[in-house]
Amino acid sequence: MENNKQLGKWLSDMNLGYPLTIAGPCSAESKEQVLEIAHQLKNTKVTVFRAGVWKPRTRPGSFEGIGAEALPWLQQVKKETGLLIAIEVANASHVKLALEHDIDILWLGARTTVNPFAVQEIADALKNTDKIVLVKNPVNPDLELWIGGVERLYKAGITNLGVIHRGFSSYNKSDYRNPPQWQIPIDFKTRFPDIPIICDPSHICGRRDTIETVSQTALDLQFDGLMIEVHHNPDKAWSDAKQQITPKTHNEIITRLIVRAKKFKEPQYIDTLELLRKKINETDKSLIKILADRMEIVKDIAAVKKERNVAVLQPDRWKEVTNKMTIIAKKANLDVNFVSRLFKEVHQESIRQQEKIVND
Ligand code: PEP
Ligand code: MN
């Protein structure tokens, strides 16, 4: 899959000149609803109309989608507005129905990507299709599982591929419904630069007021497009009401978003950037050297602990380190949470190294 320019051709062939915009309701609810939203989105910077026909719900009892009955409504949307149509498929029978109704884009949902059996079933049902197939990241932060999903489709002869980043579920309370963990999509992009990557801020945010900020971050990270849930009457939506926005708000957001150039064009800026990057490289080298020095001291400590048969973890000492670092970080204008996360990693590695020595 690496270095296969063919994979992103479907998107460059669209010749949009701006990020791909997919918009539409979380769920198709009625023919009137999908047509109303689609007509309001027509003539804005939207290329693809999305709607969930089968809805994978965390708990039973919520609205599980209209099902196949909604497919002709979407065909009508396409006929009346010229928008391409995208739906989620979760098994072979969904695929069969989607193909029969000439749906343009099929996506695998986050709860499907986690399951290689389900992904394989869909890949087999889609074998050699020229439809565009997008793979959402799995609900859990597992890059290999996400890549594996795309590979299964690729092996089934599907080359019009893309991925959607919709954040990762977390047990911890946070401002996000699904924290974005940007490093994961960045890692995906670094490994597969030819596969278009689209951000779904709606499922990341789970609320309306942060969709614009997350969308802007995605564009700043060179995402190729956005998939946003849009409803003509968001508060009354049958699913994901809190995160849906009106077509009007959507258009305002899309218009305000800044699309930055992918690269510097002016030579003087390229030189400045080069210089700053050299400085960063030197700083990074020092950082590694300092970490290595610290680890050597840790090993000496482990040797003493082993000799005296003292436990590796010394909770009071760890508390002291954390407290000190918080004060120093504040003084150095560094984000305290960032420093805390960093030191937790360092401490974990320090314990791993000490365990090796003590139990040798
Ligand atoms: C959706 O797009 O409506 C959806 C169910 O998303 P996810 O699979 O990302 O939860
Ligand atoms: Mn949804």
mmCIF file of C-alpha atoms and ligand atoms in Angstrom:
data_model
loop_
_atom_site.group_PDB
_atom_site.id
_atom_site.type_symbol
_atom_site.label_atom_id
_atom_site.label_comp_id
_atom_site.label_asym_id
_atom_site.label_seq_id
_atom_site.Cartn_x
_atom_site.Cartn_y
_atom_site.Cartn_z
ATOM 1 C CA MET A 1 0.000 0.000 0.000
ATOM 2 C CA GLU A 2 2.981 2.325 0.551
ATOM 3 C CA ASN A 3 3.796 4.709 -2.294
ATOM 4 C CA ASN A 4 0.763 3.962 -4.397
ATOM 5 C CA LYS A 5 -0.323 7.255 -5.915
ATOM 6 C CA GLN A 6 -3.379 5.483 -7.352
ATOM 7 C CA LEU A 7 -4.983 5.380 -3.900
ATOM 8 C CA GLY A 8 -5.677 9.094 -3.675
ATOM 9 C CA LYS A 9 -6.451 9.636 -7.344
ATOM 10 C CA TRP A 10 -10.212 9.722 -6.759
ATOM 11 C CA LEU A 11 -9.760 12.882 -4.691
ATOM 12 C CA SER A 12 -7.314 14.692 -6.972
ATOM 13 C CA ASP A 13 -9.600 13.825 -9.903
ATOM 14 C CA MET A 14 -12.352 15.818 -8.190
ATOM 15 C CA ASN A 15 -10.190 18.925 -8.739
ATOM 16 C CA LEU A 16 -11.825 20.750 -5.864
ATOM 17 C CA GLY A 17 -9.122 23.285 -5.071
ATOM 18 C CA TYR A 18 -10.241 23.156 -1.416
ATOM 19 C CA PRO A 19 -10.678 20.395 1.170
ATOM 20 C CA LEU A 20 -13.296 17.754 0.424
ATOM 21 C CA THR A 21 -16.443 18.517 2.392
ATOM 22 C CA ILE A 22 -18.823 15.760 3.417
ATOM 23 C CA ALA A 23 -21.933 16.922 5.265
ATOM 24 C CA GLY A 24 -25.332 15.607 6.207
ATOM 25 C CA PRO A 25 -27.318 14.187 9.096
ATOM 26 C CA CYS A 26 -26.087 11.564 11.513
ATOM 27 C CA SER A 27 -29.112 9.465 10.484
ATOM 28 C CA ALA A 28 -31.527 9.511 7.597
ATOM 29 C CA GLU A 29 -34.861 9.979 9.387
ATOM 30 C CA SER A 30 -37.404 10.606 6.633
ATOM 31 C CA LYS A 31 -37.486 11.428 2.937
ATOM 32 C CA GLU A 32 -38.492 15.025 3.752
ATOM 33 C CA GLN A 33 -35.637 15.367 6.252
ATOM 34 C CA VAL A 34 -32.861 14.195 3.894
ATOM 35 C CA LEU A 35 -34.184 16.259 0.987
ATOM 36 C CA GLU A 36 -34.563 19.380 3.145
ATOM 37 C CA ILE A 37 -30.992 19.159 4.448
ATOM 38 C CA ALA A 38 -29.537 18.257 1.054
ATOM 39 C CA HIS A 39 -31.238 21.190 -0.669
ATOM 40 C CA GLN A 40 -29.956 23.552 2.012
ATOM 41 C CA LEU A 41 -26.441 22.202 1.474
ATOM 42 C CA LYS A 42 -26.599 22.408 -2.307
ATOM 43 C CA ASN A 43 -24.686 25.397 -3.704
ATOM 44 C CA THR A 44 -22.436 25.561 -0.653
ATOM 45 C CA LYS A 45 -18.914 24.133 -0.610
ATOM 46 C CA VAL A 46 -20.249 20.610 -0.038
ATOM 47 C CA THR A 47 -19.407 17.793 -2.436
ATOM 48 C CA VAL A 48 -20.732 14.759 -0.596
ATOM 49 C CA PHE A 49 -23.972 14.185 1.312
ATOM 50 C CA ARG A 50 -23.667 11.779 4.235
ATOM 51 C CA ALA A 51 -26.439 9.985 6.107
ATOM 52 C CA GLY A 52 -26.463 6.955 8.377
ATOM 53 C CA VAL A 53 -28.929 4.349 7.203
ATOM 54 C CA TRP A 54 -27.962 1.600 9.638
ATOM 55 C CA LYS A 55 -26.813 3.010 12.985
ATOM 56 C CA PRO A 56 -24.470 1.066 15.257
ATOM 57 C CA ARG A 57 -25.550 2.104 18.737
ATOM 58 C CA THR A 58 -23.592 1.635 21.926
ATOM 59 C CA ARG A 59 -26.734 0.734 23.883
ATOM 60 C CA PRO A 60 -29.870 -0.956 22.495
ATOM 61 C CA GLY A 61 -33.062 1.034 22.453
ATOM 62 C CA SER A 62 -31.748 4.139 20.667
ATOM 63 C CA PHE A 63 -32.696 4.827 17.068
ATOM 64 C CA GLU A 64 -31.008 2.150 14.965
ATOM 65 C CA GLY A 65 -31.592 3.654 11.543
ATOM 66 C CA ILE A 66 -34.337 3.414 8.924
ATOM 67 C CA GLY A 67 -32.506 0.719 6.959
ATOM 68 C CA ALA A 68 -32.849 -0.102 3.251
ATOM 69 C CA GLU A 69 -36.017 1.973 2.936
ATOM 70 C CA ALA A 70 -33.861 5.132 3.123
ATOM 71 C CA LEU A 71 -31.679 4.215 0.131
ATOM 72 C CA PRO A 72 -34.132 5.453 -2.559
ATOM 73 C CA TRP A 73 -34.408 8.773 -0.640
ATOM 74 C CA LEU A 74 -30.650 9.188 -0.987
ATOM 75 C CA GLN A 75 -30.839 8.368 -4.683
ATOM 76 C CA GLN A 76 -33.363 11.161 -4.956
ATOM 77 C CA VAL A 77 -30.984 13.514 -3.109
ATOM 78 C CA LYS A 78 -28.313 12.712 -5.680
ATOM 79 C CA LYS A 79 -30.699 13.253 -8.601
ATOM 80 C CA GLU A 80 -32.057 16.549 -7.288
ATOM 81 C CA THR A 81 -28.847 18.106 -5.951
ATOM 82 C CA GLY A 82 -25.958 16.465 -7.796
ATOM 83 C CA LEU A 83 -24.270 15.745 -4.468
ATOM 84 C CA LEU A 84 -22.401 12.451 -4.145
ATOM 85 C CA ILE A 85 -23.865 10.090 -1.547
ATOM 86 C CA ALA A 86 -22.009 8.461 1.359
ATOM 87 C CA ILE A 87 -23.363 5.917 3.854
ATOM 88 C CA GLU A 88 -21.956 3.584 6.484
ATOM 89 C CA VAL A 89 -21.856 -0.149 5.775
ATOM 90 C CA ALA A 90 -21.284 -2.718 8.492
ATOM 91 C CA ASN A 91 -21.858 -6.094 6.820
ATOM 92 C CA ALA A 92 -22.131 -7.832 3.438
ATOM 93 C CA SER A 93 -25.869 -7.294 3.108
ATOM 94 C CA HIS A 94 -25.453 -3.513 3.657
ATOM 95 C CA VAL A 95 -22.793 -3.564 0.916
ATOM 96 C CA LYS A 96 -25.063 -5.437 -1.488
ATOM 97 C CA LEU A 97 -27.902 -2.958 -0.934
ATOM 98 C CA ALA A 98 -25.569 0.054 -1.188
ATOM 99 C CA LEU A 99 -24.176 -1.179 -4.511
ATOM 100 C CA GLU A 100 -27.654 -1.947 -5.831
ATOM 101 C CA HIS A 101 -28.649 1.648 -5.059
ATOM 102 C CA ASP A 102 -25.482 3.059 -6.625
ATOM 103 C CA ILE A 103 -24.235 4.774 -3.457
ATOM 104 C CA ASP A 104 -20.975 6.594 -4.360
ATOM 105 C CA ILE A 105 -19.012 6.401 -1.119
ATOM 106 C CA LEU A 106 -19.166 3.698 1.538
ATOM 107 C CA TRP A 107 -17.561 4.064 4.935
ATOM 108 C CA LEU A 108 -16.709 1.578 7.633
ATOM 109 C CA GLY A 109 -17.675 2.868 11.068
ATOM 110 C CA ALA A 110 -15.432 2.952 14.109
ATOM 111 C CA ARG A 111 -17.229 -0.034 15.648
ATOM 112 C CA THR A 112 -16.683 -2.051 12.468
ATOM 113 C CA THR A 113 -12.990 -1.295 11.989
ATOM 114 C CA VAL A 114 -12.257 -2.867 15.390
ATOM 115 C CA ASN A 115 -13.437 -6.239 14.072
ATOM 116 C CA PRO A 116 -11.252 -7.919 11.406
ATOM 117 C CA PHE A 117 -13.990 -10.499 10.687
ATOM 118 C CA ALA A 118 -16.486 -7.750 9.869
ATOM 119 C CA VAL A 119 -13.938 -5.802 7.811
ATOM 120 C CA GLN A 120 -13.024 -8.938 5.849
ATOM 121 C CA GLU A 121 -16.674 -9.703 5.151
ATOM 122 C CA ILE A 122 -17.134 -6.182 3.776
ATOM 123 C CA ALA A 123 -13.898 -6.361 1.754
ATOM 124 C CA ASP A 124 -15.062 -9.650 0.177
ATOM 125 C CA ALA A 125 -18.470 -8.194 -0.641
ATOM 126 C CA LEU A 126 -16.826 -5.131 -2.217
ATOM 127 C CA LYS A 127 -14.165 -7.050 -4.165
ATOM 128 C CA ASN A 128 -12.697 -4.952 -7.013
ATOM 129 C CA THR A 129 -15.276 -2.195 -6.635
ATOM 130 C CA ASP A 130 -14.458 1.217 -8.060
ATOM 131 C CA LYS A 131 -16.614 2.869 -5.399
ATOM 132 C CA ILE A 132 -14.803 5.083 -2.910
ATOM 133 C CA VAL A 133 -14.362 3.323 0.425
ATOM 134 C CA LEU A 134 -13.408 5.205 3.603
ATOM 135 C CA VAL A 135 -12.266 3.539 6.807
ATOM 136 C CA LYS A 136 -12.937 5.252 10.120
ATOM 137 C CA ASN A 137 -10.356 4.688 12.834
ATOM 138 C CA PRO A 138 -11.260 1.968 15.335
ATOM 139 C CA VAL A 139 -12.828 3.243 18.583
ATOM 140 C CA ASN A 140 -9.661 2.275 20.462
ATOM 141 C CA PRO A 141 -6.352 4.034 19.756
ATOM 142 C CA ASP A 142 -4.778 1.253 17.709
ATOM 143 C CA LEU A 143 -2.969 2.408 14.578
ATOM 144 C CA GLU A 144 -2.188 -1.134 13.365
ATOM 145 C CA LEU A 145 -5.857 -2.144 13.541
ATOM 146 C CA TRP A 146 -6.767 0.915 11.487
ATOM 147 C CA ILE A 147 -4.066 0.149 8.903
ATOM 148 C CA GLY A 148 -5.137 -3.515 8.907
ATOM 149 C CA GLY A 149 -8.678 -2.491 7.973
ATOM 150 C CA VAL A 150 -7.440 -0.474 5.000
ATOM 151 C CA GLU A 151 -5.111 -3.315 3.950
ATOM 152 C CA ARG A 152 -7.983 -5.825 3.864
ATOM 153 C CA LEU A 153 -9.813 -3.577 1.383
ATOM 154 C CA TYR A 154 -6.659 -2.975 -0.641
ATOM 155 C CA LYS A 155 -6.062 -6.729 -0.882
ATOM 156 C CA ALA A 156 -9.616 -7.107 -2.187
ATOM 157 C CA GLY A 157 -8.622 -4.955 -5.161
ATOM 158 C CA ILE A 158 -10.111 -1.670 -3.920
ATOM 159 C CA THR A 159 -7.941 1.324 -4.770
ATOM 160 C CA ASN A 160 -10.260 4.295 -4.282
ATOM 161 C CA LEU A 161 -9.457 4.443 -0.595
ATOM 162 C CA GLY A 162 -9.408 6.970 2.211
ATOM 163 C CA VAL A 163 -9.568 7.140 5.989
ATOM 164 C CA ILE A 164 -11.606 9.145 8.478
ATOM 165 C CA HIS A 165 -10.264 10.271 11.834
ATOM 166 C CA ARG A 166 -13.130 10.452 14.377
ATOM 167 C CA GLY A 167 -11.166 10.395 17.626
ATOM 168 C CA PHE A 168 -10.701 7.564 20.114
ATOM 169 C CA SER A 169 -12.914 6.571 22.978
ATOM 170 C CA SER A 170 -11.621 7.086 26.488
ATOM 171 C CA TYR A 171 -12.839 6.164 29.939
ATOM 172 C CA ASN A 172 -11.578 9.461 31.304
ATOM 173 C CA LYS A 173 -13.889 12.449 31.251
ATOM 174 C CA SER A 174 -12.673 15.127 28.848
ATOM 175 C CA ASP A 175 -13.904 18.054 26.801
ATOM 176 C CA TYR A 176 -14.123 15.730 23.833
ATOM 177 C CA ARG A 177 -16.580 12.914 23.163
ATOM 178 C CA ASN A 178 -13.696 11.073 21.504
ATOM 179 C CA PRO A 179 -10.303 12.708 22.158
ATOM 180 C CA PRO A 180 -8.479 13.288 18.862
ATOM 181 C CA GLN A 181 -5.028 11.972 19.869
ATOM 182 C CA TRP A 182 -3.667 13.776 16.793
ATOM 183 C CA GLN A 183 -0.387 11.859 16.839
ATOM 184 C CA ILE A 184 -2.210 8.731 15.619
ATOM 185 C CA PRO A 185 -3.641 10.205 12.387
ATOM 186 C CA ILE A 186 -0.315 11.997 11.885
ATOM 187 C CA ASP A 187 1.453 8.615 12.129
ATOM 188 C CA PHE A 188 -1.035 7.189 9.624
ATOM 189 C CA LYS A 189 -0.399 10.067 7.230
ATOM 190 C CA THR A 190 3.354 9.726 7.573
ATOM 191 C CA ARG A 191 3.200 6.030 6.660
ATOM 192 C CA PHE A 192 0.621 6.355 3.893
ATOM 193 C CA PRO A 193 0.927 9.860 2.438
ATOM 194 C CA ASP A 194 -1.043 8.880 -0.678
ATOM 195 C CA ILE A 195 -4.195 7.874 1.206
ATOM 196 C CA PRO A 196 -6.546 10.833 1.700
ATOM 197 C CA ILE A 197 -7.359 11.526 5.326
ATOM 198 C CA ILE A 198 -10.578 13.204 6.371
ATOM 199 C CA CYS A 199 -11.427 14.531 9.814
ATOM 200 C CA ASP A 200 -14.829 13.983 11.458
ATOM 201 C CA PRO A 201 -14.940 16.774 14.066
ATOM 202 C CA SER A 202 -18.571 15.952 14.955
ATOM 203 C CA HIS A 203 -17.744 12.626 16.617
ATOM 204 C CA ILE A 204 -14.517 14.011 18.103
ATOM 205 C CA CYS A 205 -16.309 16.942 19.759
ATOM 206 C CA GLY A 206 -19.746 15.512 20.559
ATOM 207 C CA ARG A 207 -20.920 19.132 20.845
ATOM 208 C CA ARG A 208 -21.442 22.049 18.501
ATOM 209 C CA ASP A 209 -19.287 24.817 19.895
ATOM 210 C CA THR A 210 -15.885 23.188 19.327
ATOM 211 C CA ILE A 211 -16.409 21.834 15.808
ATOM 212 C CA GLU A 212 -14.832 24.860 14.153
ATOM 213 C CA THR A 213 -11.651 24.751 16.262
ATOM 214 C CA VAL A 214 -11.144 21.030 15.668
ATOM 215 C CA SER A 215 -11.819 21.489 11.938
ATOM 216 C CA GLN A 216 -9.191 24.241 11.782
ATOM 217 C CA THR A 217 -6.660 22.048 13.591
ATOM 218 C CA ALA A 218 -7.340 19.258 11.068
ATOM 219 C CA LEU A 219 -6.712 21.607 8.152
ATOM 220 C CA ASP A 220 -3.559 22.936 9.833
ATOM 221 C CA LEU A 221 -2.380 19.311 10.008
ATOM 222 C CA GLN A 222 -2.994 18.980 6.251
ATOM 223 C CA PHE A 223 -6.053 16.784 6.417
ATOM 224 C CA ASP A 224 -7.672 16.433 2.980
ATOM 225 C CA GLY A 225 -11.252 16.984 4.037
ATOM 226 C CA LEU A 226 -13.943 17.219 6.701
ATOM 227 C CA MET A 227 -17.024 15.161 7.432
ATOM 228 C CA ILE A 228 -19.470 17.124 9.554
ATOM 229 C CA GLU A 229 -22.931 16.168 10.804
ATOM 230 C CA VAL A 230 -25.543 18.673 9.652
ATOM 231 C CA HIS A 231 -29.272 18.702 10.417
ATOM 232 C CA HIS A 232 -31.961 21.289 9.595
ATOM 233 C CA ASN A 233 -33.309 20.991 13.150
ATOM 234 C CA PRO A 234 -30.365 19.704 15.223
ATOM 235 C CA ASP A 235 -32.117 19.718 18.603
ATOM 236 C CA LYS A 236 -34.769 17.371 17.228
ATOM 237 C CA ALA A 237 -32.319 14.961 15.547
ATOM 238 C CA TRP A 238 -33.014 11.278 16.268
ATOM 239 C CA SER A 239 -29.328 10.587 16.960
ATOM 240 C CA ASP A 240 -26.319 12.668 18.010
ATOM 241 C CA ALA A 241 -28.485 15.780 18.464
ATOM 242 C CA LYS A 242 -25.905 17.602 20.596
ATOM 243 C CA GLN A 243 -23.221 17.614 17.926
ATOM 244 C CA GLN A 244 -25.229 18.446 14.805
ATOM 245 C CA ILE A 245 -25.235 21.939 13.312
ATOM 246 C CA THR A 246 -27.535 23.633 10.823
ATOM 247 C CA PRO A 247 -26.607 23.934 7.136
ATOM 248 C CA LYS A 248 -26.291 27.701 7.722
ATOM 249 C CA THR A 249 -23.806 27.312 10.605
ATOM 250 C CA HIS A 250 -21.962 24.694 8.570
ATOM 251 C CA ASN A 251 -21.582 27.069 5.675
ATOM 252 C CA GLU A 252 -20.382 29.856 7.987
ATOM 253 C CA ILE A 253 -17.774 27.558 9.532
ATOM 254 C CA ILE A 254 -16.553 26.257 6.166
ATOM 255 C CA THR A 255 -16.260 29.827 4.876
ATOM 256 C CA ARG A 256 -14.287 30.971 7.932
ATOM 257 C CA LEU A 257 -11.839 28.044 7.923
ATOM 258 C CA ILE A 258 -8.373 28.953 6.746
ATOM 259 C CA VAL A 259 -6.712 26.645 4.253
ATOM 260 C CA ARG A 260 -2.986 27.222 4.497
ATOM 261 C CA ALA A 261 -0.412 26.524 1.791
ATOM 262 C CA LYS A 262 1.134 23.068 2.075
ATOM 263 C CA LYS A 263 4.657 24.434 1.697
ATOM 264 C CA PHE A 264 6.604 27.719 1.856
ATOM 265 C CA LYS A 265 7.082 29.167 -1.606
ATOM 266 C CA GLU A 266 9.414 32.132 -0.959
ATOM 267 C CA PRO A 267 13.137 31.175 -0.794
ATOM 268 C CA GLN A 268 13.918 33.481 2.162
ATOM 269 C CA TYR A 269 11.319 31.680 4.298
ATOM 270 C CA ILE A 270 12.654 28.289 3.240
ATOM 271 C CA ASP A 271 16.096 29.421 4.484
ATOM 272 C CA THR A 272 14.698 30.676 7.801
ATOM 273 C CA LEU A 273 12.800 27.435 8.276
ATOM 274 C CA GLU A 274 15.909 25.397 7.488
ATOM 275 C CA LEU A 275 17.859 27.323 10.108
ATOM 276 C CA LEU A 276 15.198 26.876 12.781
ATOM 277 C CA ARG A 277 14.951 23.173 11.989
ATOM 278 C CA LYS A 278 18.700 22.809 12.418
ATOM 279 C CA LYS A 279 18.352 24.430 15.843
ATOM 280 C CA ILE A 280 15.544 22.029 16.712
ATOM 281 C CA ASN A 281 17.636 19.065 15.583
ATOM 282 C CA GLU A 282 20.492 20.158 17.862
ATOM 283 C CA THR A 283 18.085 20.650 20.775
ATOM 284 C CA ASP A 284 16.574 17.203 20.170
ATOM 285 C CA LYS A 285 20.063 15.675 20.233
ATOM 286 C CA SER A 286 20.717 17.324 23.609
ATOM 287 C CA LEU A 287 17.368 16.065 24.896
ATOM 288 C CA ILE A 288 18.267 12.482 24.006
ATOM 289 C CA LYS A 289 21.705 12.861 25.567
ATOM 290 C CA ILE A 290 20.164 14.206 28.793
ATOM 291 C CA LEU A 291 17.635 11.355 28.883
ATOM 292 C CA ALA A 292 20.441 8.832 28.373
ATOM 293 C CA ASP A 293 22.466 10.432 31.197
ATOM 294 C CA ARG A 294 19.430 10.300 33.467
ATOM 295 C CA MET A 295 18.922 6.637 32.657
ATOM 296 C CA GLU A 296 22.542 5.869 33.562
ATOM 297 C CA ILE A 297 21.977 7.398 37.023
ATOM 298 C CA VAL A 298 18.792 5.322 37.324
ATOM 299 C CA LYS A 299 20.833 2.189 36.656
ATOM 300 C CA ASP A 300 23.286 3.138 39.439
ATOM 301 C CA ILE A 301 20.343 3.609 41.798
ATOM 302 C CA ALA A 302 18.974 0.197 40.795
ATOM 303 C CA ALA A 303 22.318 -1.403 41.627
ATOM 304 C CA VAL A 304 22.227 0.107 45.150
ATOM 305 C CA LYS A 305 18.585 -0.985 45.633
ATOM 306 C CA LYS A 306 19.495 -4.492 44.549
ATOM 307 C CA GLU A 307 22.460 -4.653 46.934
ATOM 308 C CA ARG A 308 20.341 -3.535 49.899
ATOM 309 C CA ASN A 309 17.242 -5.464 48.722
ATOM 310 C CA VAL A 310 15.065 -2.329 48.683
ATOM 311 C CA ALA A 311 11.855 -1.971 46.578
ATOM 312 C CA VAL A 312 12.162 -0.410 43.121
ATOM 313 C CA LEU A 313 9.204 1.933 43.564
ATOM 314 C CA GLN A 314 9.665 4.575 46.211
ATOM 315 C CA PRO A 315 6.300 6.434 46.202
ATOM 316 C CA ASP A 316 7.496 9.359 48.369
ATOM 317 C CA ARG A 317 10.427 10.014 46.103
ATOM 318 C CA TRP A 318 8.201 9.884 42.999
ATOM 319 C CA LYS A 319 5.816 12.375 44.638
ATOM 320 C CA GLU A 320 8.756 14.671 45.402
ATOM 321 C CA VAL A 321 9.944 14.510 41.766
ATOM 322 C CA THR A 322 6.445 15.315 40.449
ATOM 323 C CA ASN A 323 6.015 18.259 42.823
ATOM 324 C CA LYS A 324 9.406 19.704 42.001
ATOM 325 C CA MET A 325 8.868 19.331 38.277
ATOM 326 C CA THR A 326 5.495 21.087 38.466
ATOM 327 C CA ILE A 327 7.134 24.146 40.053
ATOM 328 C CA ILE A 328 10.038 24.164 37.618
ATOM 329 C CA ALA A 329 7.722 23.656 34.633
ATOM 330 C CA LYS A 330 5.552 26.609 35.674
ATOM 331 C CA LYS A 331 8.619 28.831 36.010
ATOM 332 C CA ALA A 332 9.815 27.731 32.584
ATOM 333 C CA ASN A 333 6.450 28.610 31.035
ATOM 334 C CA LEU A 334 5.768 25.004 30.154
ATOM 335 C CA ASP A 335 2.330 23.419 30.336
ATOM 336 C CA VAL A 336 2.198 21.555 33.659
ATOM 337 C CA ASN A 337 0.033 18.727 32.261
ATOM 338 C CA PHE A 338 2.455 18.196 29.414
ATOM 339 C CA VAL A 339 5.428 17.988 31.789
ATOM 340 C CA SER A 340 3.492 15.660 34.053
ATOM 341 C CA ARG A 341 2.692 13.314 31.126
ATOM 342 C CA LEU A 342 6.313 13.430 30.013
ATOM 343 C CA PHE A 343 7.652 12.570 33.460
ATOM 344 C CA LYS A 344 5.177 9.715 33.867
ATOM 345 C CA GLU A 345 6.670 8.185 30.704
ATOM 346 C CA VAL A 346 10.207 8.793 31.943
ATOM 347 C CA HIS A 347 9.376 7.288 35.320
ATOM 348 C CA GLN A 348 7.765 4.245 33.718
ATOM 349 C CA GLU A 349 10.903 3.603 31.650
ATOM 350 C CA SER A 350 13.045 4.173 34.719
ATOM 351 C CA ILE A 351 11.070 1.489 36.602
ATOM 352 C CA ARG A 352 11.380 -0.895 33.651
ATOM 353 C CA GLN A 353 15.165 -0.444 33.588
ATOM 354 C CA GLN A 354 15.451 -0.876 37.363
ATOM 355 C CA GLU A 355 13.283 -4.024 37.306
ATOM 356 C CA LYS A 356 15.679 -5.521 34.756
ATOM 357 C CA ILE A 357 18.695 -4.848 36.971
ATOM 358 C CA VAL A 358 17.118 -5.815 40.305
ATOM 359 C CA ASN A 359 15.807 -9.136 38.956
ATOM 360 C CA ASP A 360 18.890 -9.965 36.944
HETATM 361 C C1 PEP B 1 -21.447 8.189 12.245
HETATM 362 O O1 PEP B 1 -20.656 8.674 11.419
HETATM 363 O O2 PEP B 1 -22.620 8.545 12.350
HETATM 364 C C2 PEP B 1 -20.927 7.192 13.204
HETATM 365 C C3 PEP B 1 -21.704 6.268 13.735
HETATM 366 O O3 PEP B 1 -19.653 7.394 13.484
HETATM 367 P P1 PEP B 1 -18.549 6.476 14.236
HETATM 368 O O4 PEP B 1 -18.510 5.181 13.482
HETATM 369 O O5 PEP B 1 -17.338 7.312 14.034
HETATM 370 O O6 PEP B 1 -18.973 6.372 15.656
HETATM 371 MN MN MN B 2 -23.400 10.323 14.429
#
